[in-house]
CSV table of C-alpha atoms in Angstrom, one decimal:
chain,number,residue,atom,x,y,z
R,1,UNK,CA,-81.0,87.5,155.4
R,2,UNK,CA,-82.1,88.8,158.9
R,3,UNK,CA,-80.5,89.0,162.1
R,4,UNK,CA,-82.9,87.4,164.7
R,5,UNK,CA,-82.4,88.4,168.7
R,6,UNK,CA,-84.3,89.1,171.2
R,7,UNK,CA,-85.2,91.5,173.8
R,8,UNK,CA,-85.8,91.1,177.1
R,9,UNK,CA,-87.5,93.5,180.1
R,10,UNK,CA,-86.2,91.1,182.9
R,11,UNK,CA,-89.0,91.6,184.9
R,12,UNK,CA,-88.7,89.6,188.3
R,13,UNK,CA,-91.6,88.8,190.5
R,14,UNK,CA,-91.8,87.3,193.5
R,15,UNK,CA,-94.2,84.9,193.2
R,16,UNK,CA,-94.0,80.9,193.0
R,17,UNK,CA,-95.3,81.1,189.5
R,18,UNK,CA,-92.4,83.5,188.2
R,19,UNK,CA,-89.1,81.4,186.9
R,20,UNK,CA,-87.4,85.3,187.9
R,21,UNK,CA,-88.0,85.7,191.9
R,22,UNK,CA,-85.6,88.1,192.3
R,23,UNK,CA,-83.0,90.8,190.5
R,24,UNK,CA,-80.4,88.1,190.9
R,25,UNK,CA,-82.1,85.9,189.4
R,26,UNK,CA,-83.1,87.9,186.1
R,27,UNK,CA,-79.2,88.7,185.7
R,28,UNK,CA,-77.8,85.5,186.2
R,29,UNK,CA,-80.4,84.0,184.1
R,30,UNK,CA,-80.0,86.7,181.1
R,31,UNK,CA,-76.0,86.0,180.9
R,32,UNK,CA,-77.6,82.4,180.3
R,33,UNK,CA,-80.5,82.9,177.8
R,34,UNK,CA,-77.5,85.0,176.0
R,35,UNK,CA,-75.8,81.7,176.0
R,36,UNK,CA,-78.2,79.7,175.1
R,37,UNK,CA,-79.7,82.3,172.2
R,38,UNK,CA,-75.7,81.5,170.7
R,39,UNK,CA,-75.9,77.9,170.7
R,40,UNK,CA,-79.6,77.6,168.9
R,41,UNK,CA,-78.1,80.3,166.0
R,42,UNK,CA,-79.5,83.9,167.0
R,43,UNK,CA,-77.7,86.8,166.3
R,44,UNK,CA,-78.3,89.2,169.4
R,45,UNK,CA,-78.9,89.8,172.7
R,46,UNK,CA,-80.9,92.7,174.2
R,47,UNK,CA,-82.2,94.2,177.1
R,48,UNK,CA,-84.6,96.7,178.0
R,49,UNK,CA,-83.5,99.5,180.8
R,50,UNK,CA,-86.0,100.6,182.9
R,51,UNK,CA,-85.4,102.6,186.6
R,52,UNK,CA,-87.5,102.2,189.9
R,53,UNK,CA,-89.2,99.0,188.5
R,54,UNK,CA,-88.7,95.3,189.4
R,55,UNK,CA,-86.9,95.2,185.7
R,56,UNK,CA,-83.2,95.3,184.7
R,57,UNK,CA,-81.7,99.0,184.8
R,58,UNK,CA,-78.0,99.4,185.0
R,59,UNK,CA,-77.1,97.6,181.5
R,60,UNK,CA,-73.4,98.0,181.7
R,61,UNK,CA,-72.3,95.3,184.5
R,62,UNK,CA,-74.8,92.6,182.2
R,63,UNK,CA,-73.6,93.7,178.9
R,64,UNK,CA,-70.0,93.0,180.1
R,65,UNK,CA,-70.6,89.6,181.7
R,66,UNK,CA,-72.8,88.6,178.6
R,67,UNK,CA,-69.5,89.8,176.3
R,68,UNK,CA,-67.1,87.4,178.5
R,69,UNK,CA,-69.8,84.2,178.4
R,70,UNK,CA,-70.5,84.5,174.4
R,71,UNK,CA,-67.9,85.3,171.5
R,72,UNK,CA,-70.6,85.9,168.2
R,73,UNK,CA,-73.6,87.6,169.1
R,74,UNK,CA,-74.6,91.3,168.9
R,75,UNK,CA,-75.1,92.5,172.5
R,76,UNK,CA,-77.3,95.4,172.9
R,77,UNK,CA,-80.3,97.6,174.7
R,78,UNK,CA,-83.2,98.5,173.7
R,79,UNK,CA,-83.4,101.0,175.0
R,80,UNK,CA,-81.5,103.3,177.5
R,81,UNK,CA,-83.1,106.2,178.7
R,82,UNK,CA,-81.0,109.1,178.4
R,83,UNK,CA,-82.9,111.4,180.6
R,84,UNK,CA,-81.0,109.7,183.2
R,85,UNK,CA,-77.8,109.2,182.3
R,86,UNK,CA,-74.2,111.0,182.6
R,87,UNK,CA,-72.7,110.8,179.4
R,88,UNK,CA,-69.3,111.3,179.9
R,89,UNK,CA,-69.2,108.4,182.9
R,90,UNK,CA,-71.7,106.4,180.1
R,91,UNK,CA,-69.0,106.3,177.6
R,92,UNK,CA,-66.8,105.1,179.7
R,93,UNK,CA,-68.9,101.8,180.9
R,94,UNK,CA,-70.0,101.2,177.1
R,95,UNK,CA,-66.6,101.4,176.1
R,96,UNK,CA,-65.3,99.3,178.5
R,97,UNK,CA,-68.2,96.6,178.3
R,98,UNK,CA,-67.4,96.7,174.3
R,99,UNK,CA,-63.7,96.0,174.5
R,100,UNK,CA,-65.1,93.3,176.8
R,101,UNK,CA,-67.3,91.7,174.4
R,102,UNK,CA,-64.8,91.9,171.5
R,103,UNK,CA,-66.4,95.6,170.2
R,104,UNK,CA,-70.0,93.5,169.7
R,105,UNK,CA,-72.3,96.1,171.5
R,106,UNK,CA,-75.3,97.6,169.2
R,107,UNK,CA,-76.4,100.3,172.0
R,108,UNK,CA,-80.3,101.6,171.5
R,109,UNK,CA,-80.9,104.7,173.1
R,110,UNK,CA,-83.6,107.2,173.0
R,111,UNK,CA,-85.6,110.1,175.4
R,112,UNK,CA,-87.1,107.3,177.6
R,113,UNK,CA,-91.1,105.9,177.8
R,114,UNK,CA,-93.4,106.6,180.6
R,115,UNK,CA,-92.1,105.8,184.0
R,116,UNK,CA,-92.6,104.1,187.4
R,117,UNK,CA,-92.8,107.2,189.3
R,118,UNK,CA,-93.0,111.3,188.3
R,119,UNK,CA,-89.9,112.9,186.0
R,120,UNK,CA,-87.5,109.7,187.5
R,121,UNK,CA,-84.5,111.4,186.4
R,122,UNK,CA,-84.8,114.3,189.0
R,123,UNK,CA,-83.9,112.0,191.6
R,124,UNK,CA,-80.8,111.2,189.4
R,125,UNK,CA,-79.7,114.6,189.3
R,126,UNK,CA,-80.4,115.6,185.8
R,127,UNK,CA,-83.4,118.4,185.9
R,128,UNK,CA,-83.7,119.9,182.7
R,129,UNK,CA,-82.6,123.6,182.3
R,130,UNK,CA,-85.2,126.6,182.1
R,131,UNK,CA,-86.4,126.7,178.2
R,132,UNK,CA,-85.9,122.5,178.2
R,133,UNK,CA,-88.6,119.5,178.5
R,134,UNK,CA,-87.3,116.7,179.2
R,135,UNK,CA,-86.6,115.4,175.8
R,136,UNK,CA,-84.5,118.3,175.2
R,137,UNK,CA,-82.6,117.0,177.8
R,138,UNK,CA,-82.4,113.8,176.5
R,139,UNK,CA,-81.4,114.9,173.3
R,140,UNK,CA,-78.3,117.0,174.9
R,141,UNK,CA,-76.9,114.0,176.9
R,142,UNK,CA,-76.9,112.2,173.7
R,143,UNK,CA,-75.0,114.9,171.3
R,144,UNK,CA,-72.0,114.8,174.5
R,145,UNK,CA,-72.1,111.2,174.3
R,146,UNK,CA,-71.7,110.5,170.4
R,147,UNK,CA,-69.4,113.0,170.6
R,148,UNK,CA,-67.1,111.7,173.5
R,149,UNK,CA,-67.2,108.4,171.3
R,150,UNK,CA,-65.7,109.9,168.5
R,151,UNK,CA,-62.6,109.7,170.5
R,152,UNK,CA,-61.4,113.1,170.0
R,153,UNK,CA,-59.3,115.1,173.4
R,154,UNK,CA,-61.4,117.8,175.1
R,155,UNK,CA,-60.0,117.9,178.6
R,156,UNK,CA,-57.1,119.8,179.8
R,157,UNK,CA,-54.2,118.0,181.2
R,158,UNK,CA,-53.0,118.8,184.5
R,159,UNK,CA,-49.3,120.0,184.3
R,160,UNK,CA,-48.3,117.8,187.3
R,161,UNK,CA,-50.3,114.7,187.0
R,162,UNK,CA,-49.7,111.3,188.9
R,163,UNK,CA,-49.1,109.3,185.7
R,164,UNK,CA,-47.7,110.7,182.5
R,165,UNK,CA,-49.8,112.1,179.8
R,166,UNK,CA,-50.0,111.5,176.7
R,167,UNK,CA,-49.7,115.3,174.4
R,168,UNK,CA,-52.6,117.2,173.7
R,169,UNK,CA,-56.0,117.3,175.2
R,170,UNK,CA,-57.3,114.4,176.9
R,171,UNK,CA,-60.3,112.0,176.5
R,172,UNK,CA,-62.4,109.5,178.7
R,173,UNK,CA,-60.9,105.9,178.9
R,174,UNK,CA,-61.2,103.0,177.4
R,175,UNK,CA,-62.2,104.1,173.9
R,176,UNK,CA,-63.2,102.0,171.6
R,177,UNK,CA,-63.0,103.3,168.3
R,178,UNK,CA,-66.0,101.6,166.2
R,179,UNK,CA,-68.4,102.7,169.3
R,180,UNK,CA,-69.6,105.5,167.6
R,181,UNK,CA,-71.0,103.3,164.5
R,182,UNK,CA,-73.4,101.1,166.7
R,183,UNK,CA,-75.2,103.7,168.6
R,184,UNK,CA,-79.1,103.0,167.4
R,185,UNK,CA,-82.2,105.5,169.2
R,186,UNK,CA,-85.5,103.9,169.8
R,187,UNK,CA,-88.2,106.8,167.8
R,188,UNK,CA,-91.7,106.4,167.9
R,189,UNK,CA,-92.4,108.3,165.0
R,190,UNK,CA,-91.8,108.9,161.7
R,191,UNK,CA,-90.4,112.6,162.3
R,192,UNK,CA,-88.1,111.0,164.4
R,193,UNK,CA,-87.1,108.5,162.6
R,194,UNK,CA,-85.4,110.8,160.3
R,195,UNK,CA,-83.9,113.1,162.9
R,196,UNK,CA,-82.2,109.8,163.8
R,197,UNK,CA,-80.8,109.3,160.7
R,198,UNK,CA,-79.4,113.1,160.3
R,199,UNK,CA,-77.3,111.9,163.0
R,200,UNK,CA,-76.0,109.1,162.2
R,201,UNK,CA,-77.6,106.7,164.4
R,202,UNK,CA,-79.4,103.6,163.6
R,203,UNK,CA,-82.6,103.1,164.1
R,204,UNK,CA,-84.5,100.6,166.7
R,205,UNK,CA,-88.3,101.1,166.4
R,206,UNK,CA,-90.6,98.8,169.2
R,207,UNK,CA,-93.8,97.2,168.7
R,208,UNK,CA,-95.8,100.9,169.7
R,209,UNK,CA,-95.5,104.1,167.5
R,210,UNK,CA,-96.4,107.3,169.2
R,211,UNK,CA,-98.5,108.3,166.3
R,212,UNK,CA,-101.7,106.8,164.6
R,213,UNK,CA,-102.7,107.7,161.1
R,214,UNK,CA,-105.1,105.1,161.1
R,215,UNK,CA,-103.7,102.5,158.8
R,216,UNK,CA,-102.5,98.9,160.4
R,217,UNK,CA,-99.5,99.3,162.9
R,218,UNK,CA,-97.1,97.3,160.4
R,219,UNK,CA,-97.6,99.8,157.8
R,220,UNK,CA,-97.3,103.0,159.5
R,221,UNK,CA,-93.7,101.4,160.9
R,222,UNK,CA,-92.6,100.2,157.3
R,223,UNK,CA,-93.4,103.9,156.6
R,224,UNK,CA,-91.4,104.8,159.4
R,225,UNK,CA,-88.2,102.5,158.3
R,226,UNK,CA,-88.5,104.7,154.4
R,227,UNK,CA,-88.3,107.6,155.7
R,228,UNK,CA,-85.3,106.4,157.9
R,229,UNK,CA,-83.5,105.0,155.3
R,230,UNK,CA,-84.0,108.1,152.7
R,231,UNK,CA,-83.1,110.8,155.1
R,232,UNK,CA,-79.7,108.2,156.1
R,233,UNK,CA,-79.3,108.7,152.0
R,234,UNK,CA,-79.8,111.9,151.6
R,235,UNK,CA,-76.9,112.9,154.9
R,236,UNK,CA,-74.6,110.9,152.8
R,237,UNK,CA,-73.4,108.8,155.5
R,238,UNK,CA,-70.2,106.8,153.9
R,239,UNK,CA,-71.7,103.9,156.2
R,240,UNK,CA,-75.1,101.8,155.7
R,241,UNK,CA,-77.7,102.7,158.3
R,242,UNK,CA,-79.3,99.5,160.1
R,243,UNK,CA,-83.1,98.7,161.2
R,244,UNK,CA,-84.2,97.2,163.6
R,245,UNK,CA,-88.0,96.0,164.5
R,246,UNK,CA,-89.3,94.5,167.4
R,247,UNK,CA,-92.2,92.1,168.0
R,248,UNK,CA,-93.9,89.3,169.9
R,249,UNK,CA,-93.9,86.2,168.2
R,250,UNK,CA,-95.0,82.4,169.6
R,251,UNK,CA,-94.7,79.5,167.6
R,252,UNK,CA,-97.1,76.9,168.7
R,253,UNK,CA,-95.8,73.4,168.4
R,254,UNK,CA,-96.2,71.7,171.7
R,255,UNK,CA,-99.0,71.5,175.0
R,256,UNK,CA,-97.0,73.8,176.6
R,257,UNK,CA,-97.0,77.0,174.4
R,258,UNK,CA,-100.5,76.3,173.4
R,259,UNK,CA,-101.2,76.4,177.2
R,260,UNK,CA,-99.2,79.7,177.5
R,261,UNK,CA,-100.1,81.7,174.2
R,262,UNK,CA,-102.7,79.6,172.4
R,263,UNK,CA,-105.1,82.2,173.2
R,264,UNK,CA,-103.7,85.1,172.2
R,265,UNK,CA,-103.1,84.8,168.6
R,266,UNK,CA,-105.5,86.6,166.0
R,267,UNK,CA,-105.5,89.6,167.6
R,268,UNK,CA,-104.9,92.8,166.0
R,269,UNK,CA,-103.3,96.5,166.4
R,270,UNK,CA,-104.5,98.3,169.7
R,271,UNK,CA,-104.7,102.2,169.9
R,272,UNK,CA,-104.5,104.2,172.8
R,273,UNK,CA,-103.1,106.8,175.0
R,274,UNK,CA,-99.4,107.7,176.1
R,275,UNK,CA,-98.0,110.7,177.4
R,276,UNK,CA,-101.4,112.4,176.7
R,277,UNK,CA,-100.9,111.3,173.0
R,278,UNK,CA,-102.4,108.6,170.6
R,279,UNK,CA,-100.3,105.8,170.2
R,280,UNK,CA,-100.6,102.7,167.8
R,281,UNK,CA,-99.2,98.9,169.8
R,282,UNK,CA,-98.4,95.9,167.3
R,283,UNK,CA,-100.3,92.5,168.1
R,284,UNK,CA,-98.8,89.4,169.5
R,285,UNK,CA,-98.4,86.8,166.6
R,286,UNK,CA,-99.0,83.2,168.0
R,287,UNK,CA,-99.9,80.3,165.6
R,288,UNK,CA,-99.1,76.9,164.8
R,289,UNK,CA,-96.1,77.4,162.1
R,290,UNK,CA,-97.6,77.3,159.1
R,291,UNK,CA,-100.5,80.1,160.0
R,292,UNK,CA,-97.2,81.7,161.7
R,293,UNK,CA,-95.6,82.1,158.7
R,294,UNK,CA,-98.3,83.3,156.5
R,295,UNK,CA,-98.9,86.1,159.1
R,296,UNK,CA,-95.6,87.2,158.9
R,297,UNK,CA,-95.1,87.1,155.4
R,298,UNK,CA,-97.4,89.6,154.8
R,299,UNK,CA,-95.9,92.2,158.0
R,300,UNK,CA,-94.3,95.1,155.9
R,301,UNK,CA,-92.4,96.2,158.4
R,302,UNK,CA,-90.4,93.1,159.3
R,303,UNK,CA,-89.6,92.6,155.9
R,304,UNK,CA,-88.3,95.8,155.8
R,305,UNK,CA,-85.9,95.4,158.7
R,306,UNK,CA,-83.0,94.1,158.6
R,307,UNK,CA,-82.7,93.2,162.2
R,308,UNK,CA,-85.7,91.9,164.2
R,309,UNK,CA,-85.8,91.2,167.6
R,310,UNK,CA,-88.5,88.9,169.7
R,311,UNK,CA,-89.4,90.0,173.0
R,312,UNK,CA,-89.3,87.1,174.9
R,313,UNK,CA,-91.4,86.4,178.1
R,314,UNK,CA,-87.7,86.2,181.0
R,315,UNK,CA,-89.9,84.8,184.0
R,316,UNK,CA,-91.1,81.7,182.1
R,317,UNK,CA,-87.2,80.6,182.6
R,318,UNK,CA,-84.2,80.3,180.1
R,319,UNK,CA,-85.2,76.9,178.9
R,320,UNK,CA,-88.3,78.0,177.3
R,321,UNK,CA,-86.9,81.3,175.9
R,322,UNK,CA,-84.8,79.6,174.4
R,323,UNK,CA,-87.3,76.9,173.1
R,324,UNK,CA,-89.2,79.8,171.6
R,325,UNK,CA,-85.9,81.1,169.9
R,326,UNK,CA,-84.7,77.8,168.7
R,327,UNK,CA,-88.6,77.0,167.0
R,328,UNK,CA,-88.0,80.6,165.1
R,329,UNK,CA,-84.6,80.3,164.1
R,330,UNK,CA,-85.0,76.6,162.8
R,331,UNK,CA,-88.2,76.7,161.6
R,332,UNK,CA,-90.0,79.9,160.7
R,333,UNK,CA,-87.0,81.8,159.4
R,334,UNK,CA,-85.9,79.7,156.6
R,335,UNK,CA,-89.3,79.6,155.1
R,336,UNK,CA,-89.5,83.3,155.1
R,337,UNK,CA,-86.1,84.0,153.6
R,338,UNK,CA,-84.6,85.1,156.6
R,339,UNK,CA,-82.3,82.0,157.2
């Protein structure tokens, strides 16, 4: 069995073509492809974050409204960059958009991909200190916030406070206790991959690796998922450590998606620069079902996950997102075991 969800960059355009003219439109519309996403049988929502960009950024205010319209599926990001956030206030939001959503969040979080415009978080506040990058940054925000969501008190009370304290040192509110256990980070490589499991966090890898050891993109990310899982072993984690892969897949059974997609199956891996480094991109899979199936069948790396998630294309309108996700669900995952 597989979880099956799908990812979304809400990217809104405004252009007559584009089903997403405006950022009202892509939020609206994503509290209703989550919907939809329920009713056809997938098991997760989740949205990308990315800042200065016609894209969804603030995840919080969705994730909460997408808790309060749907009562089954995992709600998530994929991911958060945490270059930019304040942790303390971010535990607060996720906690309060978990309790929300009935403690369904699966929050993917990681040092953030290239940006819109030069070191973004600057503007945000958050300059890393002499002797950091950026990463190390990053990487600092995240130790406060996993360990804000551990729920233990750190602040000290004010001896003449409006309302009545509780005893002992205080912590942010609302907590939700099982937080902590649903926190996944987005690595693009194998090293980090299992740094990620030393710390207890789940692991969400995307459909580019920030390495390239010259062997098909699949491979090198089942790799990446092996060493994951052994270094989750070896930490002795009392809890099983998730996986999650994602990719972009297009059934083709109608006029419509052959018009849309029929031309860019049989492609293969790409290679090329990011951040001054080699990088290795995944290739679109789009087929008529039973090529579809074939081709994933032999994908190491999906069958090594056990969560995948389909990025979906937002400004072609819920309907047919959630055509695409119905086609998968119903027909290509029961023939490959997943359903």
């Amino acid at each position: 069995m597989k979880k099956i969800g799908f990812l979304s960059f809400g990217h809104w355009t405004d252009h007559p073509q584009s089903g997403t003219r405006s950022a009202s439109d892509v939020l609206l519309q994503s509290i209703d492809l989550a919907v939809a996403a329920e009713e056809v049988g997938a098991d997760g929502a989740y949205f990308r974050v990315h800042h200065f960009a016609n894209q969804l950024a603030s995840p919080f205010p969705l994730l909460a409204a997408v808790g309060a319209r749907t009562s089954r599926i995992e709600i998530g990001t994929g991911v958060i960059d945490m270059r930019y956030e304040n942790p303390l206030y971010m535990a607060e939001d996720a906690g309060s958009a978990d309790l929300i959503s009935g403690e369904r969040l699966q929050l993917g979080i990681s040092r953030g991909s290239p940006e819109q415009v030069i070191d973004g978080y600057r503007y945000f506040g958050y300059a890393p200190r002499e002797g950091q990058d950026h990463a190390d940054r990053a990487r600092e925000h995240t130790a406060t916030f996993l360990k804000v969501l551990e729920g233990d008190g750190f602040a000290e009370p004010n001896p003449r406070p409006m309302f009545p304290n509780p005893p002992g040192l205080l912590r942010v509110e609302p907590h939700s206790p099982g937080l902590r256990d649903r926190i996944w980070w987005g690595a693009g490589t194998r090293a980090t991959a299992e740094w990620t499991a030393r710390q207890g966090m789940h692991l969400m890898s995307s459909t580019l690796l920030t390495e390239d050891t010259g062997v098909p993109f699949h491979q090198l990310q089942a790799e990446q998922l092996e060493i994951f899982r052994k270094a989750w072993a070896d930490a002795g984690h009392s809890r099983p450590g998730r996986t999650s892969v994602s990719r972009s897949i297009f059934p083709i059974v109608s006029d419509l998606d052959r018009a849309y997609f029929g031309a860019q199956g049989g492609g293969s891996d790409q290679v090329g620069m990011i951040d001054g480094g080699k990088a290795r991109f995944g290739k679109t899979y789009a087929a008529e079902p039973e090529q579809l199936i074939a081709e994933l069948a032999a994908d190491e790396a999906i069958a090594a996950a056990d969560t995948l998630l389909l990025t979906i294309p937002n400004q072609l309108g819920v309907d047919y997102c959630a055509h695409v996700l119905e086609t998968i669900v119903r027909d290509i995952a029961p023939e490959l075991g997943w359903r």
